[in-house]
Amino acid sequence: MTGKPLSMLNAPKATDKSFADGKILQSVTEGVGVITFNNPEKRNAMSLDMWEGLGHALMELRDDPDVRVVILVGGGDKAFVSGADISQFEKTRHNAEASEEYSRRSAAQRALLADYPKPTIACIRGFCLGGGMQVAMLADIRIAAENSQFGIPAARLGIAYGYDGLKHLVSLVGPSWARLLMYTGMRIGSAEAVRIGLVDRVVPDAELWSATDEIARTISANAPLAIQAAKITIAQVLKDPDKRDMDAIKQIGIACMDSEDFREGRRAFMEKRKPQFRGR
């Protein structure tokens, strides 16, 4: 494996796997899956191999019944993801045709994260730029360290940022801030990012992992079907009315009310104890 994640990010691991020659790391601890972008020498810039490795890691955690929430984090102390690996551009994105192929090969991974059935949290330290912003915006929740910097330098590179990325940006910060960020290629700090809605919470650098892990474990301890219901419903709310799948909302609601977890939640409340949810 290349590089090493920052020591404070090394939560106890029950299992470890790696993809993309060690540039994507995967671990699971007590219901929390962690995917680490582990290319610190390039500030975790994403290559095509890393995009595909991310997809493999996401699918394994998706299909692991013991995993209830997934954290995405950057290795080292400099970056979450600093964008695409520009050193590959001459080979992979040197013209429109090559760029289309690049987008096609990475689109499946972005779609997988966008429609991920389990809660996802982006744990952001340092640079979160370009494609890194896209990864972060696809997560359900974004927790940032005070030293974080955000930006999309597409205008400075002469490339077009994709529709999906801009759709998420506009939904989070609104069209005016999206224009300012895109037209200028400027970077903003964490205080500005949380003020405009780009991230959800900012914490001191030294508390980033503990704050993120606490949220993940709180989610993991709650009823998985109820969380799934919230995720499905929120996703449908964000769609145009004529594209909403109201039947999906109805079915997950029925599944919750008929679940063993709902019965366990009622019993635990009456017995004044912590519920033990099974996700069924």
mmCIF file of C-alpha atoms in Angstrom:
data_model
loop_
_atom_site.group_PDB
_atom_site.id
_atom_site.type_symbol
_atom_site.label_atom_id
_atom_site.label_comp_id
_atom_site.label_asym_id
_atom_site.label_seq_id
_atom_site.Cartn_x
_atom_site.Cartn_y
_atom_site.Cartn_z
ATOM 1 C CA MET A 1 0.000 0.000 0.000
ATOM 2 C CA THR A 2 1.167 3.521 -0.663
ATOM 3 C CA GLY A 3 1.124 6.157 2.017
ATOM 4 C CA LYS A 4 -0.527 5.848 5.392
ATOM 5 C CA PRO A 5 -3.708 7.418 6.739
ATOM 6 C CA LEU A 6 -3.269 9.934 9.526
ATOM 7 C CA SER A 7 -2.957 8.050 12.797
ATOM 8 C CA MET A 8 -5.940 9.763 14.408
ATOM 9 C CA LEU A 9 -8.088 8.411 11.591
ATOM 10 C CA ASN A 10 -7.099 4.826 12.312
ATOM 11 C CA ALA A 11 -10.172 3.598 14.145
ATOM 12 C CA PRO A 12 -9.930 -0.055 15.313
ATOM 13 C CA LYS A 13 -10.487 -2.300 12.320
ATOM 14 C CA ALA A 14 -12.159 -5.692 12.321
ATOM 15 C CA THR A 15 -11.297 -6.241 8.643
ATOM 16 C CA ASP A 16 -9.042 -4.535 6.131
ATOM 17 C CA LYS A 17 -9.043 -4.601 2.344
ATOM 18 C CA SER A 18 -7.415 -2.499 -0.325
ATOM 19 C CA PHE A 19 -8.124 -1.667 -3.952
ATOM 20 C CA ALA A 20 -6.339 0.278 -6.712
ATOM 21 C CA ASP A 21 -2.895 -0.811 -5.505
ATOM 22 C CA GLY A 22 -3.604 0.333 -1.967
ATOM 23 C CA LYS A 23 -4.924 3.770 -2.924
ATOM 24 C CA ILE A 24 -8.424 2.841 -1.731
ATOM 25 C CA LEU A 25 -8.636 1.247 1.726
ATOM 26 C CA GLN A 26 -11.683 -0.375 3.287
ATOM 27 C CA SER A 27 -12.378 -1.394 6.880
ATOM 28 C CA VAL A 28 -15.332 -2.314 9.081
ATOM 29 C CA THR A 29 -15.662 -1.805 12.819
ATOM 30 C CA GLU A 30 -18.850 -2.429 14.796
ATOM 31 C CA GLY A 31 -21.265 -1.663 11.991
ATOM 32 C CA VAL A 32 -19.320 1.297 10.588
ATOM 33 C CA GLY A 33 -17.595 0.900 7.228
ATOM 34 C CA VAL A 34 -14.707 3.232 6.393
ATOM 35 C CA ILE A 35 -13.358 3.950 2.912
ATOM 36 C CA THR A 36 -10.058 5.846 2.817
ATOM 37 C CA PHE A 37 -8.726 7.684 -0.231
ATOM 38 C CA ASN A 38 -5.092 6.741 0.309
ATOM 39 C CA ASN A 39 -3.005 8.689 -2.189
ATOM 40 C CA PRO A 40 -1.479 11.297 0.151
ATOM 41 C CA GLU A 41 1.558 11.968 -2.062
ATOM 42 C CA LYS A 42 -0.880 13.526 -4.561
ATOM 43 C CA ARG A 43 -3.255 14.877 -1.929
ATOM 44 C CA ASN A 44 -5.588 11.960 -2.676
ATOM 45 C CA ALA A 45 -6.143 13.036 -6.287
ATOM 46 C CA MET A 46 -8.421 10.512 -7.997
ATOM 47 C CA SER A 47 -7.183 8.339 -10.847
ATOM 48 C CA LEU A 48 -9.480 6.095 -12.884
ATOM 49 C CA ASP A 49 -8.164 3.107 -10.945
ATOM 50 C CA MET A 50 -9.145 4.842 -7.704
ATOM 51 C CA TRP A 51 -12.648 5.577 -9.017
ATOM 52 C CA GLU A 52 -13.061 1.911 -9.893
ATOM 53 C CA GLY A 53 -11.584 0.847 -6.546
ATOM 54 C CA LEU A 54 -14.050 3.140 -4.803
ATOM 55 C CA GLY A 55 -16.857 1.344 -6.622
ATOM 56 C CA HIS A 56 -15.629 -2.069 -5.475
ATOM 57 C CA ALA A 57 -15.318 -0.898 -1.866
ATOM 58 C CA LEU A 58 -18.773 0.674 -1.907
ATOM 59 C CA MET A 59 -20.373 -2.476 -3.314
ATOM 60 C CA GLU A 60 -18.742 -4.719 -0.708
ATOM 61 C CA LEU A 61 -19.898 -2.497 2.142
ATOM 62 C CA ARG A 62 -23.349 -2.191 0.576
ATOM 63 C CA ASP A 63 -23.699 -5.957 0.489
ATOM 64 C CA ASP A 64 -22.310 -6.534 4.006
ATOM 65 C CA PRO A 65 -25.331 -6.954 6.311
ATOM 66 C CA ASP A 66 -23.253 -5.925 9.329
ATOM 67 C CA VAL A 67 -22.477 -2.482 7.882
ATOM 68 C CA ARG A 68 -25.057 0.180 8.685
ATOM 69 C CA VAL A 69 -23.222 3.396 7.763
ATOM 70 C CA VAL A 70 -20.176 4.290 5.639
ATOM 71 C CA ILE A 71 -17.591 7.015 6.262
ATOM 72 C CA LEU A 72 -15.489 8.428 3.410
ATOM 73 C CA VAL A 73 -12.179 9.973 4.518
ATOM 74 C CA GLY A 74 -8.874 11.096 3.045
ATOM 75 C CA GLY A 75 -5.569 9.558 4.069
ATOM 76 C CA GLY A 76 -2.909 11.857 5.484
ATOM 77 C CA ASP A 77 -3.475 15.335 6.876
ATOM 78 C CA LYS A 78 -3.517 17.421 3.684
ATOM 79 C CA ALA A 79 -6.667 16.516 1.790
ATOM 80 C CA PHE A 80 -9.983 14.722 1.572
ATOM 81 C CA VAL A 81 -9.734 14.489 -2.225
ATOM 82 C CA SER A 82 -7.968 17.283 -4.111
ATOM 83 C CA GLY A 83 -9.707 16.484 -7.392
ATOM 84 C CA ALA A 84 -8.833 14.427 -10.424
ATOM 85 C CA ASP A 85 -5.239 13.341 -10.999
ATOM 86 C CA ILE A 86 -4.252 16.026 -13.517
ATOM 87 C CA SER A 87 -1.048 14.155 -14.357
ATOM 88 C CA GLN A 88 -3.282 11.628 -16.152
ATOM 89 C CA PHE A 89 -5.092 14.226 -18.260
ATOM 90 C CA GLU A 90 -2.754 14.035 -21.239
ATOM 91 C CA LYS A 91 -3.574 10.346 -21.453
ATOM 92 C CA THR A 92 -7.167 10.135 -20.251
ATOM 93 C CA ARG A 93 -8.786 13.555 -20.861
ATOM 94 C CA HIS A 94 -6.785 15.245 -23.624
ATOM 95 C CA ASN A 95 -9.828 15.912 -25.817
ATOM 96 C CA ALA A 96 -13.629 15.590 -25.858
ATOM 97 C CA GLU A 97 -13.629 11.936 -26.908
ATOM 98 C CA ALA A 98 -11.129 10.903 -24.247
ATOM 99 C CA SER A 99 -12.938 12.962 -21.622
ATOM 100 C CA GLU A 100 -16.213 11.252 -22.504
ATOM 101 C CA GLU A 101 -14.596 7.854 -21.959
ATOM 102 C CA TYR A 102 -13.163 9.047 -18.619
ATOM 103 C CA SER A 103 -16.591 10.246 -17.526
ATOM 104 C CA ARG A 104 -18.191 6.990 -18.625
ATOM 105 C CA ARG A 105 -15.751 4.892 -16.603
ATOM 106 C CA SER A 106 -16.174 7.000 -13.459
ATOM 107 C CA ALA A 107 -19.921 7.645 -13.852
ATOM 108 C CA ALA A 108 -20.919 4.210 -12.542
ATOM 109 C CA GLN A 109 -19.084 4.867 -9.284
ATOM 110 C CA ARG A 110 -20.653 8.287 -8.870
ATOM 111 C CA ALA A 111 -24.101 6.831 -9.567
ATOM 112 C CA LEU A 112 -23.458 4.086 -7.023
ATOM 113 C CA LEU A 113 -22.645 6.649 -4.349
ATOM 114 C CA ALA A 114 -25.552 8.893 -5.358
ATOM 115 C CA ASP A 115 -28.070 6.058 -4.928
ATOM 116 C CA TYR A 116 -26.343 4.306 -2.045
ATOM 117 C CA PRO A 117 -28.870 2.527 0.189
ATOM 118 C CA LYS A 118 -26.941 3.105 3.422
ATOM 119 C CA PRO A 119 -26.131 6.428 5.105
ATOM 120 C CA THR A 120 -22.820 7.973 4.015
ATOM 121 C CA ILE A 121 -20.681 10.583 5.760
ATOM 122 C CA ALA A 122 -17.837 12.597 4.231
ATOM 123 C CA CYS A 123 -15.135 13.275 6.846
ATOM 124 C CA ILE A 124 -13.285 16.245 5.309
ATOM 125 C CA ARG A 125 -9.829 17.517 6.209
ATOM 126 C CA GLY A 126 -7.722 19.875 4.119
ATOM 127 C CA PHE A 127 -8.328 20.198 0.384
ATOM 128 C CA CYS A 128 -11.726 19.182 -1.017
ATOM 129 C CA LEU A 129 -11.563 20.300 -4.620
ATOM 130 C CA GLY A 130 -13.090 19.470 -8.000
ATOM 131 C CA GLY A 131 -13.919 15.771 -8.089
ATOM 132 C CA GLY A 132 -13.420 15.712 -4.326
ATOM 133 C CA MET A 133 -16.267 18.181 -3.995
ATOM 134 C CA GLN A 134 -18.382 15.885 -6.126
ATOM 135 C CA VAL A 135 -17.644 12.912 -3.859
ATOM 136 C CA ALA A 136 -18.390 14.971 -0.748
ATOM 137 C CA MET A 137 -21.629 16.371 -2.176
ATOM 138 C CA LEU A 138 -22.832 12.853 -2.998
ATOM 139 C CA ALA A 139 -22.510 11.870 0.667
ATOM 140 C CA ASP A 140 -25.547 12.277 2.905
ATOM 141 C CA ILE A 141 -23.667 14.229 5.583
ATOM 142 C CA ARG A 142 -20.496 16.366 5.441
ATOM 143 C CA ILE A 143 -18.373 16.993 8.538
ATOM 144 C CA ALA A 144 -15.366 19.264 8.004
ATOM 145 C CA ALA A 145 -12.282 20.194 9.975
ATOM 146 C CA GLU A 146 -11.567 23.878 10.507
ATOM 147 C CA ASN A 147 -8.580 23.691 8.145
ATOM 148 C CA SER A 148 -10.660 22.502 5.182
ATOM 149 C CA GLN A 149 -10.696 24.300 1.838
ATOM 150 C CA PHE A 150 -13.336 23.877 -0.853
ATOM 151 C CA GLY A 151 -13.445 24.794 -4.514
ATOM 152 C CA ILE A 152 -14.053 23.701 -8.099
ATOM 153 C CA PRO A 153 -11.192 24.934 -10.333
ATOM 154 C CA ALA A 154 -12.798 23.793 -13.604
ATOM 155 C CA ALA A 155 -12.665 27.309 -15.121
ATOM 156 C CA ARG A 156 -8.930 27.472 -14.432
ATOM 157 C CA LEU A 157 -8.379 24.185 -16.259
ATOM 158 C CA GLY A 158 -10.700 24.840 -19.173
ATOM 159 C CA ILE A 159 -12.995 21.902 -18.483
ATOM 160 C CA ALA A 160 -16.751 21.642 -17.994
ATOM 161 C CA TYR A 161 -17.960 20.407 -14.621
ATOM 162 C CA GLY A 162 -20.680 17.806 -15.174
ATOM 163 C CA TYR A 163 -24.432 18.202 -14.793
ATOM 164 C CA ASP A 164 -24.755 15.891 -11.800
ATOM 165 C CA GLY A 165 -22.036 17.693 -9.863
ATOM 166 C CA LEU A 166 -23.549 21.098 -10.542
ATOM 167 C CA LYS A 167 -27.027 19.855 -9.720
ATOM 168 C CA HIS A 168 -25.824 18.824 -6.273
ATOM 169 C CA LEU A 169 -23.910 22.071 -5.823
ATOM 170 C CA VAL A 170 -26.940 24.203 -6.696
ATOM 171 C CA SER A 171 -29.171 22.119 -4.406
ATOM 172 C CA LEU A 172 -26.803 22.726 -1.491
ATOM 173 C CA VAL A 173 -25.711 26.355 -1.901
ATOM 174 C CA GLY A 174 -28.172 27.823 -4.419
ATOM 175 C CA PRO A 175 -27.542 29.160 -7.929
ATOM 176 C CA SER A 176 -25.822 32.423 -6.959
ATOM 177 C CA TRP A 177 -23.107 30.795 -4.872
ATOM 178 C CA ALA A 178 -22.761 28.044 -7.463
ATOM 179 C CA ARG A 179 -22.077 30.710 -10.099
ATOM 180 C CA LEU A 180 -19.557 32.513 -7.901
ATOM 181 C CA LEU A 181 -17.664 29.314 -7.152
ATOM 182 C CA MET A 182 -17.727 28.093 -10.755
ATOM 183 C CA TYR A 183 -17.011 31.378 -12.544
ATOM 184 C CA THR A 184 -14.067 32.322 -10.297
ATOM 185 C CA GLY A 185 -12.639 28.928 -9.375
ATOM 186 C CA MET A 186 -12.150 30.433 -5.908
ATOM 187 C CA ARG A 187 -11.513 28.457 -2.752
ATOM 188 C CA ILE A 188 -13.462 28.988 0.432
ATOM 189 C CA GLY A 189 -12.709 27.930 3.986
ATOM 190 C CA SER A 190 -14.801 25.789 6.285
ATOM 191 C CA ALA A 191 -16.504 28.748 8.008
ATOM 192 C CA GLU A 192 -17.836 29.999 4.674
ATOM 193 C CA ALA A 193 -18.696 26.455 3.581
ATOM 194 C CA VAL A 194 -20.903 25.794 6.590
ATOM 195 C CA ARG A 195 -22.491 29.248 6.322
ATOM 196 C CA ILE A 196 -23.654 28.656 2.738
ATOM 197 C CA GLY A 197 -24.768 25.064 3.383
ATOM 198 C CA LEU A 198 -21.988 23.230 1.576
ATOM 199 C CA VAL A 199 -21.085 21.303 4.751
ATOM 200 C CA ASP A 200 -23.202 20.433 7.745
ATOM 201 C CA ARG A 201 -20.812 20.852 10.654
ATOM 202 C CA VAL A 202 -17.325 22.237 11.277
ATOM 203 C CA VAL A 203 -15.192 20.942 14.145
ATOM 204 C CA PRO A 204 -11.634 21.581 15.381
ATOM 205 C CA ASP A 205 -9.046 19.679 13.363
ATOM 206 C CA ALA A 206 -8.114 17.389 16.252
ATOM 207 C CA GLU A 207 -11.759 16.430 16.829
ATOM 208 C CA LEU A 208 -12.667 15.594 13.229
ATOM 209 C CA TRP A 209 -12.490 11.820 13.456
ATOM 210 C CA SER A 210 -14.090 11.531 16.900
ATOM 211 C CA ALA A 211 -16.961 13.824 15.884
ATOM 212 C CA THR A 212 -17.548 11.909 12.647
ATOM 213 C CA ASP A 213 -17.267 8.536 14.346
ATOM 214 C CA GLU A 214 -19.740 9.590 17.040
ATOM 215 C CA ILE A 215 -22.332 10.521 14.413
ATOM 216 C CA ALA A 216 -21.721 7.267 12.539
ATOM 217 C CA ARG A 217 -22.150 5.174 15.672
ATOM 218 C CA THR A 218 -25.307 7.043 16.622
ATOM 219 C CA ILE A 219 -26.726 6.229 13.191
ATOM 220 C CA SER A 220 -25.535 2.618 13.435
ATOM 221 C CA ALA A 221 -27.364 2.158 16.748
ATOM 222 C CA ASN A 222 -30.695 3.364 15.316
ATOM 223 C CA ALA A 223 -33.231 1.272 13.399
ATOM 224 C CA PRO A 224 -31.866 0.606 9.882
ATOM 225 C CA LEU A 225 -35.305 0.408 8.261
ATOM 226 C CA ALA A 226 -36.353 3.750 9.745
ATOM 227 C CA ILE A 227 -33.153 5.341 8.456
ATOM 228 C CA GLN A 228 -33.716 3.757 5.056
ATOM 229 C CA ALA A 229 -37.237 5.180 5.048
ATOM 230 C CA ALA A 230 -35.888 8.658 5.760
ATOM 231 C CA LYS A 231 -33.234 8.331 3.059
ATOM 232 C CA ILE A 232 -35.715 7.131 0.446
ATOM 233 C CA THR A 233 -38.286 9.797 1.299
ATOM 234 C CA ILE A 234 -35.801 12.685 1.321
ATOM 235 C CA ALA A 235 -34.452 11.545 -2.055
ATOM 236 C CA GLN A 236 -37.973 11.544 -3.499
ATOM 237 C CA VAL A 237 -38.747 14.980 -2.032
ATOM 238 C CA LEU A 238 -35.761 16.382 -3.948
ATOM 239 C CA LYS A 239 -37.083 15.078 -7.281
ATOM 240 C CA ASP A 240 -39.561 16.842 -9.537
ATOM 241 C CA PRO A 241 -43.129 15.926 -8.515
ATOM 242 C CA ASP A 242 -43.786 13.913 -11.677
ATOM 243 C CA LYS A 243 -40.658 11.788 -11.084
ATOM 244 C CA ARG A 244 -41.305 10.874 -7.462
ATOM 245 C CA ASP A 245 -41.780 7.226 -6.577
ATOM 246 C CA MET A 246 -44.534 7.526 -3.996
ATOM 247 C CA ASP A 247 -45.015 3.762 -3.968
ATOM 248 C CA ALA A 248 -41.437 3.306 -2.745
ATOM 249 C CA ILE A 249 -42.204 5.658 0.144
ATOM 250 C CA LYS A 250 -45.384 3.751 0.953
ATOM 251 C CA GLN A 251 -43.679 0.346 0.845
ATOM 252 C CA ILE A 252 -40.782 1.293 3.123
ATOM 253 C CA GLY A 253 -43.299 2.805 5.542
ATOM 254 C CA ILE A 254 -45.226 -0.472 5.632
ATOM 255 C CA ALA A 255 -41.984 -2.398 6.110
ATOM 256 C CA CYS A 256 -41.116 -0.228 9.110
ATOM 257 C CA MET A 257 -44.498 -0.595 10.794
ATOM 258 C CA ASP A 258 -44.506 -4.383 10.314
ATOM 259 C CA SER A 259 -40.874 -4.855 11.373
ATOM 260 C CA GLU A 260 -39.410 -6.638 14.373
ATOM 261 C CA ASP A 261 -37.444 -3.435 15.010
ATOM 262 C CA PHE A 262 -40.634 -1.422 15.549
ATOM 263 C CA ARG A 263 -41.772 -3.987 18.106
ATOM 264 C CA GLU A 264 -38.342 -3.914 19.731
ATOM 265 C CA GLY A 265 -38.397 -0.122 19.838
ATOM 266 C CA ARG A 266 -41.757 -0.114 21.604
ATOM 267 C CA ARG A 267 -40.674 -2.761 24.107
ATOM 268 C CA ALA A 268 -37.371 -1.023 24.828
ATOM 269 C CA PHE A 269 -39.165 2.255 25.465
ATOM 270 C CA MET A 270 -41.602 0.652 27.894
ATOM 271 C CA GLU A 271 -38.804 -1.280 29.619
ATOM 272 C CA LYS A 272 -36.572 1.810 29.786
ATOM 273 C CA ARG A 273 -33.620 0.136 28.064
ATOM 274 C CA LYS A 274 -31.571 0.639 24.937
ATOM 275 C CA PRO A 275 -33.160 -1.077 21.916
ATOM 276 C CA GLN A 276 -31.270 -3.733 19.962
ATOM 277 C CA PHE A 277 -32.249 -3.240 16.338
ATOM 278 C CA ARG A 278 -31.691 -5.997 13.750
ATOM 279 C CA GLY A 279 -32.717 -4.272 10.551
ATOM 280 C CA ARG A 280 -35.732 -6.482 9.982
#
